[in-house]
Coordinates of C-alpha atoms and ligand atoms in Angstrom, one line a residue:
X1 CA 100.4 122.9 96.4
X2 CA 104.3 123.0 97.2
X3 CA 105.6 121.8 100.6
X4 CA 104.6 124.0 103.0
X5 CA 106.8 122.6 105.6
X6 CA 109.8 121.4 106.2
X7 CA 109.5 118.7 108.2
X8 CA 107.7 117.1 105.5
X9 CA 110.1 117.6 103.1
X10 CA 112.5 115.7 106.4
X11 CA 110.4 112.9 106.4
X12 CA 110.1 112.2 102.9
X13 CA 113.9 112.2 102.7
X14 CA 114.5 109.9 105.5
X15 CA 111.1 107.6 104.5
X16 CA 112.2 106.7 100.7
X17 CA 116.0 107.2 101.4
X18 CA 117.0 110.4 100.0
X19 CA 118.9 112.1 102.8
X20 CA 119.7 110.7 106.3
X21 CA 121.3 112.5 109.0
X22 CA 125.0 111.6 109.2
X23 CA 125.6 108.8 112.1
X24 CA 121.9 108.3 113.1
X25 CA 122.6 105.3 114.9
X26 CA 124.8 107.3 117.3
X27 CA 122.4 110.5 117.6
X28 CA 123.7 112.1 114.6
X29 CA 126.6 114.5 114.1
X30 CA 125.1 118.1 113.5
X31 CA 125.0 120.0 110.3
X32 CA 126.4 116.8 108.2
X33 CA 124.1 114.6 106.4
X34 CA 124.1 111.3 104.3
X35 CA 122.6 110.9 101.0
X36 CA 120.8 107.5 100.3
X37 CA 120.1 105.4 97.2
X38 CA 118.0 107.8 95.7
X39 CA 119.7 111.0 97.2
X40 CA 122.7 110.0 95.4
X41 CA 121.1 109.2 92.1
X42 CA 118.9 112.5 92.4
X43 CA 122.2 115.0 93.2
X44 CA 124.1 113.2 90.8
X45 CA 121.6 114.0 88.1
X46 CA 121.5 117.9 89.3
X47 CA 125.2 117.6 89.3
X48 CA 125.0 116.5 85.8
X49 CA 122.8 119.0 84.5
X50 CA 125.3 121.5 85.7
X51 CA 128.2 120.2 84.2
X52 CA 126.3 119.3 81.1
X53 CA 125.1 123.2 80.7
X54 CA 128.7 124.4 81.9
X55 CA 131.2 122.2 79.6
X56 CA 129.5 120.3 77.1
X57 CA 127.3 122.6 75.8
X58 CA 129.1 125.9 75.5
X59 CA 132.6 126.2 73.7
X60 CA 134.2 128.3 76.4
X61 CA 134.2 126.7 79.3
X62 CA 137.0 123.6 81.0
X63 CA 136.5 121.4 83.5
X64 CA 138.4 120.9 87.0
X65 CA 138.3 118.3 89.8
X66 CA 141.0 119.6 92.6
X67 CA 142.3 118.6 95.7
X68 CA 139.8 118.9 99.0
X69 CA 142.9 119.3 101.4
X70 CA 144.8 122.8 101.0
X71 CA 147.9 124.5 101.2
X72 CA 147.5 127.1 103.8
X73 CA 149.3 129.7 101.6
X74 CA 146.4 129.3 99.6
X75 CA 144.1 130.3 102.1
X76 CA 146.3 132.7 103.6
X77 CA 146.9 134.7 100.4
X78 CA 143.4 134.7 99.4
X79 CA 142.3 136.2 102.8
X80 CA 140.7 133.4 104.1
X81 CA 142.8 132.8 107.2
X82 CA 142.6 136.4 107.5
X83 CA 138.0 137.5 107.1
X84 CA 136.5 134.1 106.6
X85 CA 135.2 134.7 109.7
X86 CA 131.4 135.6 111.7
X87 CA 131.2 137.6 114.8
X88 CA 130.3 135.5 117.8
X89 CA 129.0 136.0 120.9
X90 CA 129.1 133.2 123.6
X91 CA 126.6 132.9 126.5
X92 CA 128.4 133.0 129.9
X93 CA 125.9 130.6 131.4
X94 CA 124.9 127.7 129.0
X95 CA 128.4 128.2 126.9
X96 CA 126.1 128.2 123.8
X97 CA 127.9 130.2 121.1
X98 CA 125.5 132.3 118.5
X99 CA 126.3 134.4 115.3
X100 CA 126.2 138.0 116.5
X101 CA 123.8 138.9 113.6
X102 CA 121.5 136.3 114.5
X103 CA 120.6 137.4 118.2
X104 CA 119.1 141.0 119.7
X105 CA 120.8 140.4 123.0
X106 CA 119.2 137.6 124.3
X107 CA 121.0 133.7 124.3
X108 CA 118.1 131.8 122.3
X109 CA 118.8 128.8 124.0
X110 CA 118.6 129.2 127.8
X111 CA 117.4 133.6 127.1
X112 CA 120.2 134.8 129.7
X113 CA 121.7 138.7 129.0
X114 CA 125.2 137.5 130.1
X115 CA 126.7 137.3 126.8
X116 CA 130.4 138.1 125.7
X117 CA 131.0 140.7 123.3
X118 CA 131.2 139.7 120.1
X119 CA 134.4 138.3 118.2
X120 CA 135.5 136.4 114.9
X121 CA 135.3 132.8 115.0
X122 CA 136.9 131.3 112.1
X123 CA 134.8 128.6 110.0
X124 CA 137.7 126.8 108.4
X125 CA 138.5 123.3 109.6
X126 CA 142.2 122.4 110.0
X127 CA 143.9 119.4 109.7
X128 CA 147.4 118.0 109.7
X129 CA 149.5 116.7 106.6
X130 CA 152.2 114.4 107.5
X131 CA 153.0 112.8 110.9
X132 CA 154.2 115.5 112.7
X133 CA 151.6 118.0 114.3
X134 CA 153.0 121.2 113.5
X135 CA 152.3 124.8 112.2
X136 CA 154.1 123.6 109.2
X137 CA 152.3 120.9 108.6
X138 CA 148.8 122.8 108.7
X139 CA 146.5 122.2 106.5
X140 CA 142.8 123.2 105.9
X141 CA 139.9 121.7 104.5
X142 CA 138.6 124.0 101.4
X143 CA 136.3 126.5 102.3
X144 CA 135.1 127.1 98.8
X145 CA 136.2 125.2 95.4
X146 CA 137.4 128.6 94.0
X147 CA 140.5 129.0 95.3
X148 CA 142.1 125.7 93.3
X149 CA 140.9 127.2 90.1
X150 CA 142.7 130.4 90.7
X151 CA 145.8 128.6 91.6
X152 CA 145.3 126.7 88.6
X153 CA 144.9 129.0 86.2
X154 CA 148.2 129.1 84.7
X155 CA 148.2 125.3 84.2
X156 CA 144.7 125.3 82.6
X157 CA 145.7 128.8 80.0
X158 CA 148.4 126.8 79.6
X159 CA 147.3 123.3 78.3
X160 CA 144.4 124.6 76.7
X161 CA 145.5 127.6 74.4
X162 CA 142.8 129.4 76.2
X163 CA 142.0 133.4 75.4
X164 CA 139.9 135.7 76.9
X165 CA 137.0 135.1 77.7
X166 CA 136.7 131.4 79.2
X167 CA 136.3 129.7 82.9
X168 CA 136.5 127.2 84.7
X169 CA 134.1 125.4 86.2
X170 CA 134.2 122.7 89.0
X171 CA 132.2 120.5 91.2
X172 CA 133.2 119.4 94.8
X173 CA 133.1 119.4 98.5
X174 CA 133.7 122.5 100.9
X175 CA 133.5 122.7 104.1
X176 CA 132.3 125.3 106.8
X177 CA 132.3 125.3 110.6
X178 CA 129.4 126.6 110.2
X179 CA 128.3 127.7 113.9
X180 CA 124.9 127.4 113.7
X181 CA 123.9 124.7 111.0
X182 CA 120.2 124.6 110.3
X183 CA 117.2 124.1 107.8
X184 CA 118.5 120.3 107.2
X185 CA 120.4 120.4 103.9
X186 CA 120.0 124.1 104.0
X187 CA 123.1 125.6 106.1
X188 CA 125.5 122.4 106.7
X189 CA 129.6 122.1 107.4
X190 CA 130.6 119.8 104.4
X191 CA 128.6 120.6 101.7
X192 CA 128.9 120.2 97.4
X193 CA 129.4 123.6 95.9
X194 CA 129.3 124.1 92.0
X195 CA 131.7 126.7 91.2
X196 CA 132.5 128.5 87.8
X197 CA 134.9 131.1 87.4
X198 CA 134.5 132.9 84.3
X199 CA 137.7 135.2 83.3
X200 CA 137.0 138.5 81.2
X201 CA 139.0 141.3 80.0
X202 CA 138.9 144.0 82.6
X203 CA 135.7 146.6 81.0
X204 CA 134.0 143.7 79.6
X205 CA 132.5 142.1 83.1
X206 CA 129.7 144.2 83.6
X207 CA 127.9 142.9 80.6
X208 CA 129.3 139.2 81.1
X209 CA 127.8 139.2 84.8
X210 CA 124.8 140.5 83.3
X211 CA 125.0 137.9 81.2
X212 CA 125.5 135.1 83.9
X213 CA 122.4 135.9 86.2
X214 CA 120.6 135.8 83.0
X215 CA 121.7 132.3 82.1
X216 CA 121.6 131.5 85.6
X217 CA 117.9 131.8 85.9
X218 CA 116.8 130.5 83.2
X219 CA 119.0 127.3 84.2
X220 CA 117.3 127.2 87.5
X221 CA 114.3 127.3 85.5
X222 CA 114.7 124.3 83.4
X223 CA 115.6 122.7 86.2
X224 CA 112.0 122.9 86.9
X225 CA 112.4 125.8 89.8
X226 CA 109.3 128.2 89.2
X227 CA 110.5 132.0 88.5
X228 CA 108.0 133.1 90.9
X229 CA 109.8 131.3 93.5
X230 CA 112.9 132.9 92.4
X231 CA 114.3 136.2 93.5
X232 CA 117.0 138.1 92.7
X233 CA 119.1 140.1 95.8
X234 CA 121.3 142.9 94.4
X235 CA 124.0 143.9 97.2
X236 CA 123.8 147.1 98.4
X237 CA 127.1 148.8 97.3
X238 CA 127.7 149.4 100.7
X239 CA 127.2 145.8 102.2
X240 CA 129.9 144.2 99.3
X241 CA 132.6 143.3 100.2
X242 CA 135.8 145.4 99.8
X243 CA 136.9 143.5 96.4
X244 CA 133.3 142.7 94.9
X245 CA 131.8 145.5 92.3
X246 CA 128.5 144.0 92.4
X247 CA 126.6 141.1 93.3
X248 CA 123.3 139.6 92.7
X249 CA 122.2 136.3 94.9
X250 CA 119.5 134.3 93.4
X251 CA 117.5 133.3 96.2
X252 CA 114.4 130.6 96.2
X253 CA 111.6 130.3 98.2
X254 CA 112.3 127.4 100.4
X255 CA 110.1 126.4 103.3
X256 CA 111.9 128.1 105.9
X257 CA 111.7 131.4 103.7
X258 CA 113.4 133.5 100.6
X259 CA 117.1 132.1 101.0
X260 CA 120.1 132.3 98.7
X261 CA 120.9 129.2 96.8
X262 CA 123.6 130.9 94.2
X263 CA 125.5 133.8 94.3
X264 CA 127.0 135.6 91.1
X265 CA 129.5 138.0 92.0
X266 CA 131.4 140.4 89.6
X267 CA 135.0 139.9 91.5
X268 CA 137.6 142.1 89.8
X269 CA 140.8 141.0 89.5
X270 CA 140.7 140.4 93.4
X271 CA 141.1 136.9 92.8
X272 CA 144.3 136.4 90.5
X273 CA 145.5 139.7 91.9
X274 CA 145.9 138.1 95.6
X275 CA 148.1 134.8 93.9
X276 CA 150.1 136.4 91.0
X277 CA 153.5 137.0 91.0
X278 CA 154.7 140.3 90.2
X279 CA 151.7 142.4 91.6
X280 CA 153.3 145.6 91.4
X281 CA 153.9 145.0 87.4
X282 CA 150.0 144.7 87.2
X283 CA 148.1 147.7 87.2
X284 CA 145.4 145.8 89.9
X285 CA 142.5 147.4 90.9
X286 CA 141.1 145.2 93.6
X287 CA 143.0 145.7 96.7
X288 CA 145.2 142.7 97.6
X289 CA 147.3 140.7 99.9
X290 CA 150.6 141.6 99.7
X291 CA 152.2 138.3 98.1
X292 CA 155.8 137.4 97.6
X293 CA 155.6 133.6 98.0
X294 CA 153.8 133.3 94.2
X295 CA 155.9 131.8 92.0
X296 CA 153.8 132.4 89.0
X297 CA 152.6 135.5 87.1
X298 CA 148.9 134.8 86.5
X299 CA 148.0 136.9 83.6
X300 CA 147.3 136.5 80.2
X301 CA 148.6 137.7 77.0
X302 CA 145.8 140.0 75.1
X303 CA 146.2 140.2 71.9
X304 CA 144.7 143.7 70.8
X305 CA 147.0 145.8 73.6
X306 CA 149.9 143.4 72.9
X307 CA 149.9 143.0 76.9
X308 CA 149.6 141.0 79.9
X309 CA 146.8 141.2 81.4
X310 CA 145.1 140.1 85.1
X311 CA 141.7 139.2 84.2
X312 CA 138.3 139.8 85.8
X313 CA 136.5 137.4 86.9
X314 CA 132.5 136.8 87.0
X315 CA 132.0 134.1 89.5
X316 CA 128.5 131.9 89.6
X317 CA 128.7 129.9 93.1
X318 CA 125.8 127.4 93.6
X319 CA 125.6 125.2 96.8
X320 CA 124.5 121.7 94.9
X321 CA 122.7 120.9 98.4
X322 CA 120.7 123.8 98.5
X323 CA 120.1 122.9 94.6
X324 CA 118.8 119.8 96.1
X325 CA 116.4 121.1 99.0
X326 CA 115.1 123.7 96.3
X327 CA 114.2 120.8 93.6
X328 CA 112.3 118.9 96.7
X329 CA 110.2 121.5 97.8
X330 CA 109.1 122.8 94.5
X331 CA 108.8 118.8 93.1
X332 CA 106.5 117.9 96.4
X333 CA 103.1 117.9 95.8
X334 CA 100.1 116.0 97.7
X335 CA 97.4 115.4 95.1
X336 CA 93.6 114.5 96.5
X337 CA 92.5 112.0 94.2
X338 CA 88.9 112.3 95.1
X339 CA 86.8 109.7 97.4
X340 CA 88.9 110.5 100.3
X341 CA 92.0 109.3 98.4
X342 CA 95.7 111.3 98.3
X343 CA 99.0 110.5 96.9
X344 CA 102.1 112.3 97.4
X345 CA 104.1 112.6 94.1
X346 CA 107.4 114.4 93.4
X347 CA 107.2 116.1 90.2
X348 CA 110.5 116.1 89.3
X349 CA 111.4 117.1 85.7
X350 CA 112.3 113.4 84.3
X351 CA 116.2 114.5 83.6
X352 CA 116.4 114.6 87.4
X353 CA 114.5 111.6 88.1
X354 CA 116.4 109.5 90.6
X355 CA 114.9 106.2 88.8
X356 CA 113.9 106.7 85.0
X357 CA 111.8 103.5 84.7
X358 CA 110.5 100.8 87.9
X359 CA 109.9 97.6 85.5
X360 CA 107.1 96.0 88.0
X361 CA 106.2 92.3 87.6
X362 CA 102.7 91.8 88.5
X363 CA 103.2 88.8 90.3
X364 CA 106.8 88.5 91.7
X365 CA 106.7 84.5 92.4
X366 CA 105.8 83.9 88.8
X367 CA 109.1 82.6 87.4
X368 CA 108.3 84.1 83.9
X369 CA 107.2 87.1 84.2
X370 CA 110.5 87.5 86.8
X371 CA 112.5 86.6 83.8
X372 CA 110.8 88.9 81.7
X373 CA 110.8 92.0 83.8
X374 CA 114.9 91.1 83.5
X375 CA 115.0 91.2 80.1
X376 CA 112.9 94.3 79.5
X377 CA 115.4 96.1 82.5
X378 CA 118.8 95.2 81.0
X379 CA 117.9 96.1 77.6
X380 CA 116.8 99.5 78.7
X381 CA 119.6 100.1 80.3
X382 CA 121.5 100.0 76.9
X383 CA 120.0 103.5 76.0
X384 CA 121.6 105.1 78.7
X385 CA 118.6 107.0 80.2
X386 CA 120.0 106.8 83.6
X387 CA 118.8 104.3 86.5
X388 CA 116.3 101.8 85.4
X389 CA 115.3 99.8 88.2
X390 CA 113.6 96.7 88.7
X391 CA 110.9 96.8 91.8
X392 CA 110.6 93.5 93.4
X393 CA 107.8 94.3 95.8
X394 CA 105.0 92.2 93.8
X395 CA 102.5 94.6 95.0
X396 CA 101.4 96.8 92.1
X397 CA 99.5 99.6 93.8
X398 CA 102.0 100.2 96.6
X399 CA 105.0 99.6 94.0
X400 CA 103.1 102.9 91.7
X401 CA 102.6 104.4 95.8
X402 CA 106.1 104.6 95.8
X403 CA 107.3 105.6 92.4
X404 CA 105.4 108.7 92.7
X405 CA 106.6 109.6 96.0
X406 CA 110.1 109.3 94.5
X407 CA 109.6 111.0 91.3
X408 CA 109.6 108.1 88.7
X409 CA 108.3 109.6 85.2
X410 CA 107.2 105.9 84.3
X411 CA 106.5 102.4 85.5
X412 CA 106.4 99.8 83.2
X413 CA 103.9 96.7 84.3
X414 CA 104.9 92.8 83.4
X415 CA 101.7 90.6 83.7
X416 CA 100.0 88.0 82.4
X417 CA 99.4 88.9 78.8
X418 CA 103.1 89.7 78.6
X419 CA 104.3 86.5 78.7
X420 CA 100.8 84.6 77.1
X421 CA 100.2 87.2 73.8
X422 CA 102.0 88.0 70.8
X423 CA 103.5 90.8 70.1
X424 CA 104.5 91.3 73.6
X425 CA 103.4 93.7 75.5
X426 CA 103.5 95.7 78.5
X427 CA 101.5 98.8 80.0
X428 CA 103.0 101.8 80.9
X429 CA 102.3 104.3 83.4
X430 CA 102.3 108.1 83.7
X431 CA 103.3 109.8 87.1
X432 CA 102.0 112.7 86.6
X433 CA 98.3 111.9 84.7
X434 CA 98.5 108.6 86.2
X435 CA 97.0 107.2 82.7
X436 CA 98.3 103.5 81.6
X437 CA 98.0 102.6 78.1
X438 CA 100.0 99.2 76.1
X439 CA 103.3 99.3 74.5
X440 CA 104.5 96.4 72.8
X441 CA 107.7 95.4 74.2
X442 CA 109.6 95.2 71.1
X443 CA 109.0 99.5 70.6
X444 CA 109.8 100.6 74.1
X445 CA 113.5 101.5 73.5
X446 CA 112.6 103.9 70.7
X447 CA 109.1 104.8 72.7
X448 CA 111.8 105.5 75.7
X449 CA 114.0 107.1 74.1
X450 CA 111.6 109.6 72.2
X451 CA 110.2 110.1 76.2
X452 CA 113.3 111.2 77.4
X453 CA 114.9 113.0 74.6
X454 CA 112.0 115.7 75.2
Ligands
LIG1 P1 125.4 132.3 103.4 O1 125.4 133.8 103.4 O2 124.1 131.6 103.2 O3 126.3 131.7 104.5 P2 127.6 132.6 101.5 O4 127.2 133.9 100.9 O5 128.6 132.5 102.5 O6 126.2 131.9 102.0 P3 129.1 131.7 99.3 O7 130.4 131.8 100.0 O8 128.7 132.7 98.3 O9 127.9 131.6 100.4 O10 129.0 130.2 98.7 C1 128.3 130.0 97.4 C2 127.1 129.0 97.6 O11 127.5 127.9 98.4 C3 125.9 129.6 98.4 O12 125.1 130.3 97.5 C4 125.3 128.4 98.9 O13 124.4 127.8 98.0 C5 126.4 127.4 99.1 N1 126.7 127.4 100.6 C6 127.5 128.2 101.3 N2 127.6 127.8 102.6 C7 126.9 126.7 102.7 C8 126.5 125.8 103.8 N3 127.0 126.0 105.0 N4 125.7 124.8 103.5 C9 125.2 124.6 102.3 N5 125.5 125.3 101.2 C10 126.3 126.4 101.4

């Protein structure tokens, strides 16, 4: 059974510290959220697996870690400051203010009629750089991690010796003034987005974006996301926006229904088009913002035409939040263990394990087995599995309580024979069969490492 509701998922989060709402202790600040010990560890991990799949593994692919704070140029060329926008409509008598789209004419918080027409409400924050508050000194907050990599493009071609076709791919916060955040992690205003922009020669990106949702979902698979809780949106020409050709969403089946975690968009030369300098040399399809501030032609020579070239660009957009809400509802599971006994475990593939290994004494107040349970941690560490931590509780069955309601693939128990038999050795347990069996202590690392390599 996966979560069926939300709340549960809510509770879990706050209960073994995954995700807490951003300044509890003062009633909380709406659509921002904290992630705790294991939160951290957990989006770290899915981070990981991203970056892993993105960089490391294929051979046309860099990395990029830009700046949150932007120019506004940036934002102003690219057409944020002009569209990133969402039809409001404001209630005359509560002052709540709704997305148009989300309301049939009623205000869903006090169900009054007098409601203002509807008009854009930009979602970008703004800030200030420098002492002075001017316009000059305007500044926003990244909507989306994209735009650096466009501006960036040059330097990266540049430093790299890259040809067609290659991306970019980068990890980081944006943030949205999002007017109506909801679903917890689901809609929020700061928020981790997981961004690659793949550049193609124009011709060649309708079989690369095929290419991407294809990869795409069978990432989100081996992430352990079910494909029958996948679905795949295709855009209706006519609802794309003016400089997309196509785009497919991938959408999961979260709690509060099928929602959109990624989006893979097939976005011309719209991009690179908007910041080049030059336009009118390039033969640009997409139509763009009229930009004579660039002071950089961002093309790229191709080879075969002997010319310079704008490329296409295939963009796959995940929100690494929404990555992390889809991994806890399909991980959650409440198993009846028979004679009117339950557990709650996370099945969490073990790559994405917050904790690898709990190393449990069975008696915490024995001074051996404490020193043991040590040992045994800080030579584990030395594979490099990820987190291996030591659980000081002393209670065995509510220390394996808890390790399954945070996902750990295995707990390792120090007891008496441990310390009193030669070889040395330990028991080990499974989270998901639960079974126990002895390893001696001197083959866990190669035991471990087999585990995890798999
Ligand atoms: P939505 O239609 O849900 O507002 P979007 O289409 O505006 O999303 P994109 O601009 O395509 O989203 O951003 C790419 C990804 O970033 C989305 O698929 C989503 O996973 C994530 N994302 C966007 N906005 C938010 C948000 N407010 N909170 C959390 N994640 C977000």
């Amino acid at each position: 059974m996966v979560a069926k509701t939300m709340d549960q998922l809510v509770s879990l989060c706050k209960r073994r510290g995954f995700i807490f709402q951003n300044a509890d202790i003062y009633g909380g600040m709406q659509g921002v959220y904290d992630y705790g010990p294991l939160g951290v560890e957990l989006k770290n991990n899915l981070k990981q697996a991203w970056w892993r799949s993105m960089v490391y593994e294929r051979d046309d692919i860099e990395g990029l870690d830009a700046a949150i704070l932007t120019n506004r140029k940036v934002l102003k060329y690219s057409g944020h400051e002009d569209t990133f926008s969402d039809p409001m409509v404001d209630c005359k008598k509560c002052k709540g203010r709704f997305r148009a789209d989300h309301i049939d004419g009623k205000c869903p918080n006090c169900g009054s009629t007098d409601l203002t027409e509807p008009r854009p409400f930009n979602l970008m924050f703004k800030t200030m750089t420098g002492p002075v508050e001017s316009a000059d000194n305007l500044a926003y907050l990244r909507p989306e991690t994209a735009q650096a990599i466009f501006t960036q493009f040059k330097n990266v071609v540049d430093s790299t010796s890259r040809k067609l076709p290659f991306g970019i791919a980068q990890i980081g916060k944006s943030f949205r003034n999002e007017i109506t955040p909801r679903n917890f992690i689901f809609r929020v205003r700061e928020f981790e987005q997981a961004e690659l922009e793949f550049f193609v020669m124009p011709g060649e990106d309708e079989k690369w974006h095929e290419i991407w949702k294809e990869a795409r979902i069978k990432w989100w698979e081996e992430q352990g996301l079910k494909r029958e809780n996948l679905n795949i949106y295709t855009t209706p020409k006519d609802d794309l926006a003016h400089y997309a050709k196509a785009c497919y969403d991938i959408e999961y089946q979260f709690p509060h229904g099928m929602e959109e975690l990624e989006g893979i968009a097939n976005r011309r030369d719209y991009d690179l088009g908007n910041h080049t300098k030059g336009q009118e040399e390039f033969k640009l399809e997409a139509h763009v913002h009229e930009n004579k501030e660039s002071t950089t032609k961002l093309c790229i020579r191709d080879d075969d035409s002997n010319s310079w070239v704008v490329p296409y660009v295939i963009e796959p957009s995940m929100g690494v939040d929404r990555g992390v809400l889809a991994l806890l509802t399909e991980a959650y599971k409440e198993e009846d263990l028979g004679e009117g006994n339950s557990r709650i475990v996370l099945k969490l593939k073990k790559h994405l394990a917050p904790i690898k290994v709990a190393v449990i004494p069975l008696k915490k107040n024995n001074e051996q087995i404490m020193a043991k349970c040590h040992e045994i941690k800080q030579n584990l560490l030395k594979l490099g599995i990820g987190r291996v931590a030591l659980e000081n509780t002393g209670n065995i069955g509510k220390a394996y309580r808890r390790h399954d309601e945070v996902g750990t693939p295995l707990c390792i128990t120090v007891d008496f024979e441990t310390i009193e038999q030669q070889p040395e050795s330990v028991t080990i347990r499974d989270r998901d069969t639960m079974e126990q069996h002895r390893v001696n202590v001197a083959d866990l690392p190669n035991y471990l490492r087999d585990y995890f390599a798999r």
